PDB file of N, CA and C in Angstrom:
ATOM      1  N   UNK A  14     126.079  91.230 115.958  1.00 86.00           N
ATOM      2  CA  UNK A  14     125.421  92.137 115.066  1.00 86.00           C
ATOM      3  C   UNK A  14     125.241  93.463 115.798  1.00 86.00           C
ATOM      4  N   UNK A  15     125.385  94.560 115.057  1.00 89.00           N
ATOM      5  CA  UNK A  15     125.232  95.889 115.627  1.00 89.00           C
ATOM      6  C   UNK A  15     124.448  96.755 114.654  1.00 89.00           C
ATOM      7  N   UNK A  16     123.888  97.829 115.172  1.00 90.00           N
ATOM      8  CA  UNK A  16     123.139  98.766 114.336  1.00 90.00           C
ATOM      9  C   UNK A  16     123.564 100.185 114.690  1.00 90.00           C
ATOM     10  N   UNK A  17     123.712 101.002 113.679  1.00 92.00           N
ATOM     11  CA  UNK A  17     124.055 102.397 113.846  1.00 92.00           C
ATOM     12  C   UNK A  17     122.833 103.211 113.448  1.00 92.00           C
ATOM     13  N   UNK A  18     122.299 103.987 114.379  1.00 92.00           N
ATOM     14  CA  UNK A  18     121.077 104.750 114.119  1.00 92.00           C
ATOM     15  C   UNK A  18     121.382 106.231 114.278  1.00 92.00           C
ATOM     16  N   UNK A  19     121.135 107.025 113.237  1.00 92.00           N
ATOM     17  CA  UNK A  19     121.348 108.467 113.356  1.00 92.00           C
ATOM     18  C   UNK A  19     120.339 109.090 114.322  1.00 92.00           C
ATOM     19  N   UNK A  20     120.794 110.035 115.075  1.00 93.00           N
ATOM     20  CA  UNK A  20     119.915 110.747 116.002  1.00 93.00           C
ATOM     21  C   UNK A  20     119.284 111.930 115.283  1.00 93.00           C
ATOM     22  N   UNK A  21     118.305 111.630 114.459  1.00 89.00           N
ATOM     23  CA  UNK A  21     117.607 112.675 113.725  1.00 89.00           C
ATOM     24  C   UNK A  21     116.139 112.668 114.121  1.00 89.00           C
ATOM     25  N   UNK A  22     115.306 113.340 113.347  1.00 83.00           N
ATOM     26  CA  UNK A  22     113.884 113.447 113.691  1.00 83.00           C
ATOM     27  C   UNK A  22     113.138 112.122 113.559  1.00 83.00           C
ATOM     28  N   UNK A  23     113.737 111.134 112.931  1.00 82.00           N
ATOM     29  CA  UNK A  23     113.079 109.836 112.760  1.00 82.00           C
ATOM     30  C   UNK A  23     113.680 108.757 113.657  1.00 82.00           C
ATOM     31  N   UNK A  24     114.421 109.136 114.672  1.00 87.00           N
ATOM     32  CA  UNK A  24     115.114 108.164 115.512  1.00 87.00           C
ATOM     33  C   UNK A  24     114.132 107.176 116.156  1.00 87.00           C
ATOM     34  N   UNK A  25     112.979 107.634 116.590  1.00 86.00           N
ATOM     35  CA  UNK A  25     112.029 106.734 117.246  1.00 86.00           C
ATOM     36  C   UNK A  25     111.466 105.706 116.270  1.00 86.00           C
ATOM     37  N   UNK A  26     111.209 106.125 115.046  1.00 82.00           N
ATOM     38  CA  UNK A  26     110.737 105.175 114.039  1.00 82.00           C
ATOM     39  C   UNK A  26     111.828 104.171 113.684  1.00 82.00           C
ATOM     40  N   UNK A  27     113.054 104.651 113.602  1.00 86.00           N
ATOM     41  CA  UNK A  27     114.163 103.751 113.309  1.00 86.00           C
ATOM     42  C   UNK A  27     114.338 102.725 114.431  1.00 86.00           C
ATOM     43  N   UNK A  28     114.214 103.184 115.679  1.00 89.00           N
ATOM     44  CA  UNK A  28     114.323 102.266 116.813  1.00 89.00           C
ATOM     45  C   UNK A  28     113.191 101.239 116.799  1.00 89.00           C
ATOM     46  N   UNK A  29     111.987 101.692 116.464  1.00 87.00           N
ATOM     47  CA  UNK A  29     110.852 100.766 116.382  1.00 87.00           C
ATOM     48  C   UNK A  29     111.112  99.710 115.313  1.00 87.00           C
ATOM     49  N   UNK A  30     111.648 100.121 114.187  1.00 87.00           N
ATOM     50  CA  UNK A  30     111.984  99.174 113.130  1.00 87.00           C
ATOM     51  C   UNK A  30     113.067  98.206 113.562  1.00 87.00           C
ATOM     52  N   UNK A  31     114.056  98.712 114.262  1.00 91.00           N
ATOM     53  CA  UNK A  31     115.140  97.864 114.749  1.00 91.00           C
ATOM     54  C   UNK A  31     114.630  96.848 115.771  1.00 91.00           C
ATOM     55  N   UNK A  32     113.723  97.278 116.650  1.00 92.00           N
ATOM     56  CA  UNK A  32     113.145  96.356 117.625  1.00 92.00           C
ATOM     57  C   UNK A  32     112.320  95.268 116.939  1.00 92.00           C
ATOM     58  N   UNK A  33     111.596  95.649 115.888  1.00 92.00           N
ATOM     59  CA  UNK A  33     110.826  94.662 115.130  1.00 92.00           C
ATOM     60  C   UNK A  33     111.766  93.642 114.474  1.00 92.00           C
ATOM     61  N   UNK A  34     112.864  94.141 113.909  1.00 93.00           N
ATOM     62  CA  UNK A  34     113.850  93.248 113.302  1.00 93.00           C
ATOM     63  C   UNK A  34     114.444  92.294 114.341  1.00 93.00           C
ATOM     64  N   UNK A  35     114.798  92.822 115.497  1.00 94.00           N
ATOM     65  CA  UNK A  35     115.375  91.993 116.568  1.00 94.00           C
ATOM     66  C   UNK A  35     114.400  90.896 116.980  1.00 94.00           C
ATOM     67  N   UNK A  36     113.103  91.240 117.123  1.00 94.00           N
ATOM     68  CA  UNK A  36     112.111  90.230 117.494  1.00 94.00           C
ATOM     69  C   UNK A  36     112.015  89.138 116.425  1.00 94.00           C
ATOM     70  N   UNK A  37     112.058  89.531 115.154  1.00 95.00           N
ATOM     71  CA  UNK A  37     111.994  88.545 114.071  1.00 95.00           C
ATOM     72  C   UNK A  37     113.244  87.668 114.051  1.00 95.00           C
ATOM     73  N   UNK A  38     114.410  88.277 114.284  1.00 95.00           N
ATOM     74  CA  UNK A  38     115.646  87.495 114.329  1.00 95.00           C
ATOM     75  C   UNK A  38     115.622  86.478 115.471  1.00 95.00           C
ATOM     76  N   UNK A  39     114.909  86.834 116.545  1.00 95.00           N
ATOM     77  CA  UNK A  39     114.749  85.925 117.686  1.00 95.00           C
ATOM     78  C   UNK A  39     113.600  84.947 117.471  1.00 95.00           C
ATOM     79  N   UNK A  40     113.058  84.927 116.243  1.00 95.00           N
ATOM     80  CA  UNK A  40     111.976  84.019 115.852  1.00 95.00           C
ATOM     81  C   UNK A  40     110.673  84.268 116.614  1.00 95.00           C
ATOM     82  N   UNK A  41     110.413  85.541 116.932  1.00 95.00           N
ATOM     83  CA  UNK A  41     109.153  85.943 117.557  1.00 95.00           C
ATOM     84  C   UNK A  41     108.367  86.790 116.567  1.00 95.00           C
ATOM     85  N   UNK A  42     107.137  87.045 116.908  1.00 93.00           N
ATOM     86  CA  UNK A  42     106.334  87.954 116.097  1.00 93.00           C
ATOM     87  C   UNK A  42     106.953  89.349 116.131  1.00 93.00           C
ATOM     88  N   UNK A  43     106.901  90.049 115.021  1.00 90.00           N
ATOM     89  CA  UNK A  43     107.476  91.395 114.962  1.00 90.00           C
ATOM     90  C   UNK A  43     106.686  92.378 115.818  1.00 90.00           C
ATOM     91  N   UNK A  44     105.424  92.070 116.088  1.00 84.00           N
ATOM     92  CA  UNK A  44     104.594  92.977 116.877  1.00 84.00           C
ATOM     93  C   UNK A  44     103.873  93.963 115.991  1.00 84.00           C
ATOM     94  N   UNK A  45     103.070  94.809 116.595  1.00 82.00           N
ATOM     95  CA  UNK A  45     102.273  95.753 115.806  1.00 82.00           C
ATOM     96  C   UNK A  45     103.145  96.808 115.123  1.00 82.00           C
ATOM     97  N   UNK A  46     102.653  97.262 113.987  1.00 80.00           N
ATOM     98  CA  UNK A  46     103.355  98.339 113.284  1.00 80.00           C
ATOM     99  C   UNK A  46     103.215  99.645 114.045  1.00 80.00           C
ATOM    100  N   UNK A  47     104.248 100.479 114.045  1.00 76.00           N
ATOM    101  CA  UNK A  47     104.080 101.825 114.588  1.00 76.00           C
ATOM    102  C   UNK A  47     102.988 102.553 113.813  1.00 76.00           C
ATOM    103  N   UNK A  48     102.244 103.399 114.483  1.00 76.00           N
ATOM    104  CA  UNK A  48     101.114 104.071 113.826  1.00 76.00           C
ATOM    105  C   UNK A  48     101.563 104.876 112.612  1.00 76.00           C
ATOM    106  N   UNK A  49     102.780 105.399 112.632  1.00 72.00           N
ATOM    107  CA  UNK A  49     103.273 106.173 111.487  1.00 72.00           C
ATOM    108  C   UNK A  49     103.466 105.302 110.255  1.00 72.00           C
ATOM    109  N   UNK A  50     103.603 103.988 110.443  1.00 76.00           N
ATOM    110  CA  UNK A  50     103.811 103.083 109.309  1.00 76.00           C
ATOM    111  C   UNK A  50     102.513 102.491 108.799  1.00 76.00           C
ATOM    112  N   UNK A  51     101.417 102.705 109.510  1.00 80.00           N
ATOM    113  CA  UNK A  51     100.148 102.137 109.093  1.00 80.00           C
ATOM    114  C   UNK A  51      99.562 102.966 107.960  1.00 80.00           C
ATOM    115  N   UNK A  52      99.099 102.287 106.933  1.00 83.00           N
ATOM    116  CA  UNK A  52      98.553 102.954 105.758  1.00 83.00           C
ATOM    117  C   UNK A  52      97.042 102.766 105.762  1.00 83.00           C
ATOM    118  N   UNK A  53      96.313 103.848 105.581  1.00 87.00           N
ATOM    119  CA  UNK A  53      94.863 103.762 105.557  1.00 87.00           C
ATOM    120  C   UNK A  53      94.408 103.011 104.308  1.00 87.00           C
ATOM    121  N   UNK A  54      93.192 102.499 104.359  1.00 92.00           N
ATOM    122  CA  UNK A  54      92.642 101.781 103.206  1.00 92.00           C
ATOM    123  C   UNK A  54      92.563 102.704 101.993  1.00 92.00           C
ATOM    124  N   UNK A  55      92.208 103.956 102.208  1.00 94.00           N
ATOM    125  CA  UNK A  55      92.111 104.923 101.107  1.00 94.00           C
ATOM    126  C   UNK A  55      93.480 105.142 100.455  1.00 94.00           C
ATOM    127  N   UNK A  56      94.517 105.334 101.278  1.00 90.00           N
ATOM    128  CA  UNK A  56      95.857 105.544 100.730  1.00 90.00           C
ATOM    129  C   UNK A  56      96.354 104.284 100.028  1.00 90.00           C
ATOM    130  N   UNK A  57      96.052 103.125 100.596  1.00 92.00           N
ATOM    131  CA  UNK A  57      96.456 101.867  99.967  1.00 92.00           C
ATOM    132  C   UNK A  57      95.841 101.737  98.568  1.00 92.00           C
ATOM    133  N   UNK A  58      94.535 102.065  98.440  1.00 95.00           N
ATOM    134  CA  UNK A  58      93.880 102.017  97.125  1.00 95.00           C
ATOM    135  C   UNK A  58      94.533 102.999  96.152  1.00 95.00           C
ATOM    136  N   UNK A  59      94.823 104.205  96.643  1.00 95.00           N
ATOM    137  CA  UNK A  59      95.445 105.210  95.769  1.00 95.00           C
ATOM    138  C   UNK A  59      96.835 104.767  95.327  1.00 95.00           C
ATOM    139  N   UNK A  60      97.602 104.180  96.230  1.00 94.00           N
ATOM    140  CA  UNK A  60      98.943 103.699  95.869  1.00 94.00           C
ATOM    141  C   UNK A  60      98.868 102.606  94.810  1.00 94.00           C
ATOM    142  N   UNK A  61      97.898 101.715  94.934  1.00 96.00           N
ATOM    143  CA  UNK A  61      97.738 100.663  93.920  1.00 96.00           C
ATOM    144  C   UNK A  61      97.380 101.255  92.560  1.00 96.00           C
ATOM    145  N   UNK A  62      96.495 102.238  92.550  1.00 97.00           N
ATOM    146  CA  UNK A  62      96.124 102.889  91.290  1.00 97.00           C
ATOM    147  C   UNK A  62      97.329 103.641  90.725  1.00 97.00           C
ATOM    148  N   UNK A  63      98.113 104.271  91.606  1.00 97.00           N
ATOM    149  CA  UNK A  63      99.310 104.981  91.143  1.00 97.00           C
ATOM    150  C   UNK A  63     100.291 104.025  90.481  1.00 97.00           C
ATOM    151  N   UNK A  64     100.443 102.828  91.032  1.00 96.00           N
ATOM    152  CA  UNK A  64     101.351 101.842  90.436  1.00 96.00           C
ATOM    153  C   UNK A  64     100.868 101.458  89.046  1.00 96.00           C
ATOM    154  N   UNK A  65      99.570 101.250  88.909  1.00 97.00           N
ATOM    155  CA  UNK A  65      99.024 100.904  87.591  1.00 97.00           C
ATOM    156  C   UNK A  65      99.236 102.059  86.604  1.00 97.00           C
ATOM    157  N   UNK A  66      98.998 103.292  87.064  1.00 97.00           N
ATOM    158  CA  UNK A  66      99.194 104.456  86.201  1.00 97.00           C
ATOM    159  C   UNK A  66     100.658 104.598  85.806  1.00 97.00           C
ATOM    160  N   UNK A  67     101.555 104.370  86.748  1.00 97.00           N
ATOM    161  CA  UNK A  67     102.988 104.464  86.467  1.00 97.00           C
ATOM    162  C   UNK A  67     103.419 103.394  85.472  1.00 97.00           C
ATOM    163  N   UNK A  68     102.905 102.182  85.629  1.00 97.00           N
ATOM    164  CA  UNK A  68     103.230 101.114  84.679  1.00 97.00           C
ATOM    165  C   UNK A  68     102.862 101.532  83.256  1.00 97.00           C
ATOM    166  N   UNK A  69     101.662 102.067  83.093  1.00 97.00           N
ATOM    167  CA  UNK A  69     101.240 102.514  81.766  1.00 97.00           C
ATOM    168  C   UNK A  69     102.111 103.639  81.244  1.00 97.00           C
ATOM    169  N   UNK A  70     102.399 104.593  82.101  1.00 97.00           N
ATOM    170  CA  UNK A  70     103.224 105.747  81.716  1.00 97.00           C
ATOM    171  C   UNK A  70     104.616 105.289  81.274  1.00 97.00           C
ATOM    172  N   UNK A  71     105.219 104.383  82.038  1.00 97.00           N
ATOM    173  CA  UNK A  71     106.569 103.910  81.701  1.00 97.00           C
ATOM    174  C   UNK A  71     106.586 103.060  80.436  1.00 97.00           C
ATOM    175  N   UNK A  72     105.440 102.486  80.087  1.00 97.00           N
ATOM    176  CA  UNK A  72     105.333 101.713  78.839  1.00 97.00           C
ATOM    177  C   UNK A  72     105.031 102.618  77.643  1.00 97.00           C
ATOM    178  N   UNK A  73     104.885 103.920  77.887  1.00 97.00           N
ATOM    179  CA  UNK A  73     104.665 104.864  76.798  1.00 97.00           C
ATOM    180  C   UNK A  73     103.208 105.148  76.483  1.00 97.00           C
ATOM    181  N   UNK A  74     102.298 104.713  77.338  1.00 98.00           N
ATOM    182  CA  UNK A  74     100.877 104.969  77.099  1.00 98.00           C
ATOM    183  C   UNK A  74     100.574 106.452  77.298  1.00 98.00           C
ATOM    184  N   UNK A  75      99.617 106.955  76.536  1.00 97.00           N
ATOM    185  CA  UNK A  75      99.172 108.337  76.709  1.00 97.00           C
ATOM    186  C   UNK A  75      98.317 108.423  77.980  1.00 97.00           C
ATOM    187  N   UNK A  76      98.068 109.650  78.427  1.00 97.00           N
ATOM    188  CA  UNK A  76      97.202 109.827  79.591  1.00 97.00           C
ATOM    189  C   UNK A  76      95.816 109.250  79.318  1.00 97.00           C
ATOM    190  N   UNK A  77      95.334 109.425  78.117  1.00 97.00           N
ATOM    191  CA  UNK A  77      94.014 108.903  77.755  1.00 97.00           C
ATOM    192  C   UNK A  77      94.003 107.367  77.830  1.00 97.00           C
ATOM    193  N   UNK A  78      95.066 106.748  77.343  1.00 97.00           N
ATOM    194  CA  UNK A  78      95.152 105.286  77.414  1.00 97.00           C
ATOM    195  C   UNK A  78      95.233 104.800  78.858  1.00 97.00           C
ATOM    196  N   UNK A  79      95.981 105.514  79.673  1.00 98.00           N
ATOM    197  CA  UNK A  79      96.071 105.167  81.093  1.00 98.00           C
ATOM    198  C   UNK A  79      94.701 105.314  81.739  1.00 98.00           C
ATOM    199  N   UNK A  80      94.016 106.409  81.432  1.00 97.00           N
ATOM    200  CA  UNK A  80      92.684 106.642  81.997  1.00 97.00           C
ATOM    201  C   UNK A  80      91.705 105.550  81.587  1.00 97.00           C
ATOM    202  N   UNK A  81      91.778 105.118  80.338  1.00 97.00           N
ATOM    203  CA  UNK A  81      90.897 104.033  79.884  1.00 97.00           C
ATOM    204  C   UNK A  81      91.181 102.740  80.644  1.00 97.00           C
ATOM    205  N   UNK A  82      92.437 102.466  80.904  1.00 97.00           N
ATOM    206  CA  UNK A  82      92.793 101.254  81.648  1.00 97.00           C
ATOM    207  C   UNK A  82      92.321 101.350  83.099  1.00 97.00           C
ATOM    208  N   UNK A  83      92.363 102.538  83.668  1.00 96.00           N
ATOM    209  CA  UNK A  83      91.987 102.706  85.071  1.00 96.00           C
ATOM    210  C   UNK A  83      90.482 102.812  85.274  1.00 96.00           C
ATOM    211  N   UNK A  84      89.815 103.561  84.393  1.00 95.00           N
ATOM    212  CA  UNK A  84      88.403 103.896  84.608  1.00 95.00           C
ATOM    213  C   UNK A  84      87.458 103.263  83.601  1.00 95.00           C
ATOM    214  N   UNK A  85      87.993 102.720  82.533  1.00 96.00           N
ATOM    215  CA  UNK A  85      87.161 102.142  81.490  1.00 96.00           C
ATOM    216  C   UNK A  85      86.887 103.125  80.366  1.00 96.00           C
ATOM    217  N   UNK A  86      86.717 102.626  79.144  1.00 96.00           N
ATOM    218  CA  UNK A  86      86.507 103.512  77.996  1.00 96.00           C
ATOM    219  C   UNK A  86      85.208 104.312  78.075  1.00 96.00           C
ATOM    220  N   UNK A  87      84.183 103.739  78.714  1.00 96.00           N
ATOM    221  CA  UNK A  87      82.909 104.458  78.813  1.00 96.00           C
ATOM    222  C   UNK A  87      83.062 105.725  79.653  1.00 96.00           C
ATOM    223  N   UNK A  88      83.742 105.623  80.778  1.00 94.00           N
ATOM    224  CA  UNK A  88      83.933 106.782  81.653  1.00 94.00           C
ATOM    225  C   UNK A  88      84.778 107.849  80.969  1.00 94.00           C
ATOM    226  N   UNK A  89      85.786 107.430  80.229  1.00 96.00           N
ATOM    227  CA  UNK A  89      86.666 108.387  79.546  1.00 96.00           C
ATOM    228  C   UNK A  89      85.914 109.078  78.412  1.00 96.00           C
ATOM    229  N   UNK A  90      85.066 108.353  77.712  1.00 94.00           N
ATOM    230  CA  UNK A  90      84.342 108.918  76.579  1.00 94.00           C
ATOM    231  C   UNK A  90      83.112 109.711  76.949  1.00 94.00           C
ATOM    232  N   UNK A  91      82.742 109.719  78.211  1.00 94.00           N
ATOM    233  CA  UNK A  91      81.515 110.388  78.654  1.00 94.00           C
ATOM    234  C   UNK A  91      81.577 111.913  78.483  1.00 94.00           C
ATOM    235  N   UNK A  92      82.741 112.504  78.649  1.00 94.00           N
ATOM    236  CA  UNK A  92      82.913 113.961  78.570  1.00 94.00           C
ATOM    237  C   UNK A  92      84.075 114.283  77.641  1.00 94.00           C
ATOM    238  N   UNK A  93      84.120 115.509  77.111  1.00 96.00           N
ATOM    239  CA  UNK A  93      85.267 115.898  76.274  1.00 96.00           C
ATOM    240  C   UNK A  93      86.575 115.745  77.065  1.00 96.00           C
ATOM    241  N   UNK A  94      87.564 115.134  76.438  1.00 95.00           N
ATOM    242  CA  UNK A  94      88.804 114.783  77.128  1.00 95.00           C
ATOM    243  C   UNK A  94      89.511 115.984  77.731  1.00 95.00           C
ATOM    244  N   UNK A  95      89.607 117.084  76.994  1.00 95.00           N
ATOM    245  CA  UNK A  95      90.381 118.245  77.467  1.00 95.00           C
ATOM    246  C   UNK A  95      89.815 118.846  78.748  1.00 95.00           C
ATOM    247  N   UNK A  96      88.525 118.705  78.982  1.00 94.00           N
ATOM    248  CA  UNK A  96      87.911 119.294  80.173  1.00 94.00           C
ATOM    249  C   UNK A  96      87.450 118.233  81.171  1.00 94.00           C
ATOM    250  N   UNK A  97      87.799 116.996  80.945  1.00 94.00           N
ATOM    251  CA  UNK A  97      87.345 115.894  81.782  1.00 94.00           C
ATOM    252  C   UNK A  97      88.079 115.882  83.124  1.00 94.00           C
ATOM    253  N   UNK A  98      87.342 115.629  84.194  1.00 95.00           N
ATOM    254  CA  UNK A  98      87.970 115.501  85.508  1.00 95.00           C
ATOM    255  C   UNK A  98      88.837 114.243  85.564  1.00 95.00           C
ATOM    256  N   UNK A  99      88.471 113.230  84.785  1.00 96.00           N
ATOM    257  CA  UNK A  99      89.272 112.005  84.735  1.00 96.00           C
ATOM    258  C   UNK A  99      90.656 112.300  84.169  1.00 96.00           C
ATOM    259  N   UNK A 100      90.728 113.225  83.206  1.00 97.00           N
ATOM    260  CA  UNK A 100      92.028 113.610  82.639  1.00 97.00           C
ATOM    261  C   UNK A 100      92.912 114.214  83.729  1.00 97.00           C
ATOM    262  N   UNK A 101      92.356 115.150  84.495  1.00 96.00           N
ATOM    263  CA  UNK A 101      93.119 115.776  85.577  1.00 96.00           C
ATOM    264  C   UNK A 101      93.560 114.775  86.629  1.00 96.00           C
ATOM    265  N   UNK A 102      92.650 113.862  86.981  1.00 96.00           N
ATOM    266  CA  UNK A 102      92.991 112.831  87.967  1.00 96.00           C
ATOM    267  C   UNK A 102      94.128 111.947  87.457  1.00 96.00           C
ATOM    268  N   UNK A 103      94.053 111.589  86.186  1.00 97.00           N
ATOM    269  CA  UNK A 103      95.070 110.709  85.601  1.00 97.00           C
ATOM    270  C   UNK A 103      96.425 111.402  85.572  1.00 97.00           C
ATOM    271  N   UNK A 104      96.450 112.647  85.182  1.00 97.00           N
ATOM    272  CA  UNK A 104      97.711 113.398  85.151  1.00 97.00           C
ATOM    273  C   UNK A 104      98.303 113.496  86.552  1.00 97.00           C
ATOM    274  N   UNK A 105      97.459 113.764  87.562  1.00 97.00           N
ATOM    275  CA  UNK A 105      97.953 113.837  88.945  1.00 97.00           C
ATOM    276  C   UNK A 105      98.456 112.483  89.432  1.00 97.00           C
ATOM    277  N   UNK A 106      97.735 111.425  89.102  1.00 97.00           N
ATOM    278  CA  UNK A 106      98.174 110.081  89.512  1.00 97.00           C
ATOM    279  C   UNK A 106      99.547 109.746  88.944  1.00 97.00           C
ATOM    280  N   UNK A 107      99.730 110.033  87.661  1.00 97.00           N
ATOM    281  CA  UNK A 107     101.016 109.748  87.029  1.00 97.00           C
ATOM    282  C   UNK A 107     102.113 110.620  87.644  1.00 97.00           C
ATOM    283  N   UNK A 108     101.831 111.903  87.837  1.00 97.00           N
ATOM    284  CA  UNK A 108     102.832 112.808  88.421  1.00 97.00           C
ATOM    285  C   UNK A 108     103.204 112.367  89.834  1.00 97.00           C
ATOM    286  N   UNK A 109     102.207 112.011  90.632  1.00 95.00           N
ATOM    287  CA  UNK A 109     102.486 111.550  91.999  1.00 95.00           C
ATOM    288  C   UNK A 109     103.245 110.229  91.992  1.00 95.00           C
ATOM    289  N   UNK A 110     102.918 109.351  91.070  1.00 96.00           N
ATOM    290  CA  UNK A 110     103.610 108.065  90.983  1.00 96.00           C
ATOM    291  C   UNK A 110     105.069 108.255  90.579  1.00 96.00           C
ATOM    292  N   UNK A 111     105.326 109.161  89.647  1.00 96.00           N
ATOM    293  CA  UNK A 111     106.705 109.442  89.236  1.00 96.00           C
ATOM    294  C   UNK A 111     107.481 110.036  90.413  1.00 96.00           C
ATOM    295  N   UNK A 112     106.844 110.945  91.155  1.00 94.00           N
ATOM    296  CA  UNK A 112     107.506 111.532  92.326  1.00 94.00           C
ATOM    297  C   UNK A 112     107.803 110.458  93.371  1.00 94.00           C
ATOM    298  N   UNK A 113     106.870 109.546  93.560  1.00 92.00           N
ATOM    299  CA  UNK A 113     107.072 108.454  94.515  1.00 92.00           C
ATOM    300  C   UNK A 113     108.229 107.567  94.064  1.00 92.00           C
ATOM    301  N   UNK A 114     108.286 107.287  92.777  1.00 93.00           N
ATOM    302  CA  UNK A 114     109.355 106.461  92.227  1.00 93.00           C
ATOM    303  C   UNK A 114     110.711 107.145  92.403  1.00 93.00           C
ATOM    304  N   UNK A 115     110.717 108.470  92.314  1.00 92.00           N
ATOM    305  CA  UNK A 115     111.965 109.228  92.412  1.00 92.00           C
ATOM    306  C   UNK A 115     112.393 109.513  93.852  1.00 92.00           C
ATOM    307  N   UNK A 116     111.863 108.769  94.802  1.00 86.00           N
ATOM    308  CA  UNK A 116     112.305 108.905  96.185  1.00 86.00           C
ATOM    309  C   UNK A 116     111.227 109.324  97.159  1.00 86.00           C
ATOM    310  N   UNK A 117     110.078 109.716  96.676  1.00 84.00           N
ATOM    311  CA  UNK A 117     109.002 110.144  97.560  1.00 84.00           C
ATOM    312  C   UNK A 117     108.440 109.036  98.429  1.00 84.00           C
ATOM    313  N   UNK A 118     108.727 107.783  98.060  1.00 83.00           N
ATOM    314  CA  UNK A 118     108.240 106.650  98.846  1.00 83.00           C
ATOM    315  C   UNK A 118     108.767 106.692 100.278  1.00 83.00           C
ATOM    316  N   UNK A 119     109.881 107.378 100.491  1.00 80.00           N
ATOM    317  CA  UNK A 119     110.455 107.452 101.837  1.00 80.00           C
ATOM    318  C   UNK A 119     109.531 108.169 102.810  1.00 80.00           C
ATOM    319  N   UNK A 120     108.678 109.052 102.286  1.00 77.00           N
ATOM    320  CA  UNK A 120     107.731 109.767 103.150  1.00 77.00           C
ATOM    321  C   UNK A 120     106.752 108.820 103.819  1.00 77.00           C
ATOM    322  N   UNK A 121     106.496 107.674 103.216  1.00 73.00           N
ATOM    323  CA  UNK A 121     105.581 106.702 103.812  1.00 73.00           C
ATOM    324  C   UNK A 121     106.104 106.166 105.131  1.00 73.00           C
ATOM    325  N   UNK A 122     107.417 106.195 105.322  1.00 65.00           N
ATOM    326  CA  UNK A 122     108.009 105.677 106.549  1.00 65.00           C
ATOM    327  C   UNK A 122     108.142 106.725 107.635  1.00 65.00           C
ATOM    328  N   UNK A 123     107.876 107.973 107.290  1.00 66.00           N
ATOM    329  CA  UNK A 123     108.006 109.043 108.277  1.00 66.00           C
ATOM    330  C   UNK A 123     106.683 109.261 108.982  1.00 66.00           C
ATOM    331  N   UNK A 124     106.749 109.882 110.131  1.00 55.00           N
ATOM    332  CA  UNK A 124     105.546 110.084 110.936  1.00 55.00           C
ATOM    333  C   UNK A 124     104.553 111.005 110.257  1.00 55.00           C
ATOM    334  N   UNK A 125     105.028 112.007 109.555  1.00 52.00           N
ATOM    335  CA  UNK A 125     104.102 112.939 108.890  1.00 52.00           C
ATOM    336  C   UNK A 125     104.170 112.730 107.405  1.00 52.00           C
ATOM    337  N   UNK A 126     103.008 112.593 106.801  1.00 46.00           N
ATOM    338  CA  UNK A 126     102.950 112.399 105.360  1.00 46.00           C
ATOM    339  C   UNK A 126     102.552 113.690 104.759  1.00 46.00           C
TER     340      UNK A 126
END
């Protein structure tokens, strides 16, 4: 088995991934994740919410319907929809999720997010 690794700005991360793969192929623990691959609890929560928002968006739900699923009908109905901060958050979540789906997920593997 051989691996071809481009000598670009992510070469060290690629090598770390390759070493983890080699350890697993040798039936050992992969070892700790490189710090660039570690996701904070806050980002993990946001990514999960983005997935839920994207699911609703791809099923044809309106932003208001997505917001109700994410935050509950009481929170959505508390303020006028057009000026609600929940509306803005929902639109950003969907936009970020679509961008992630369209290839932005690769940024999660790079050292700088």
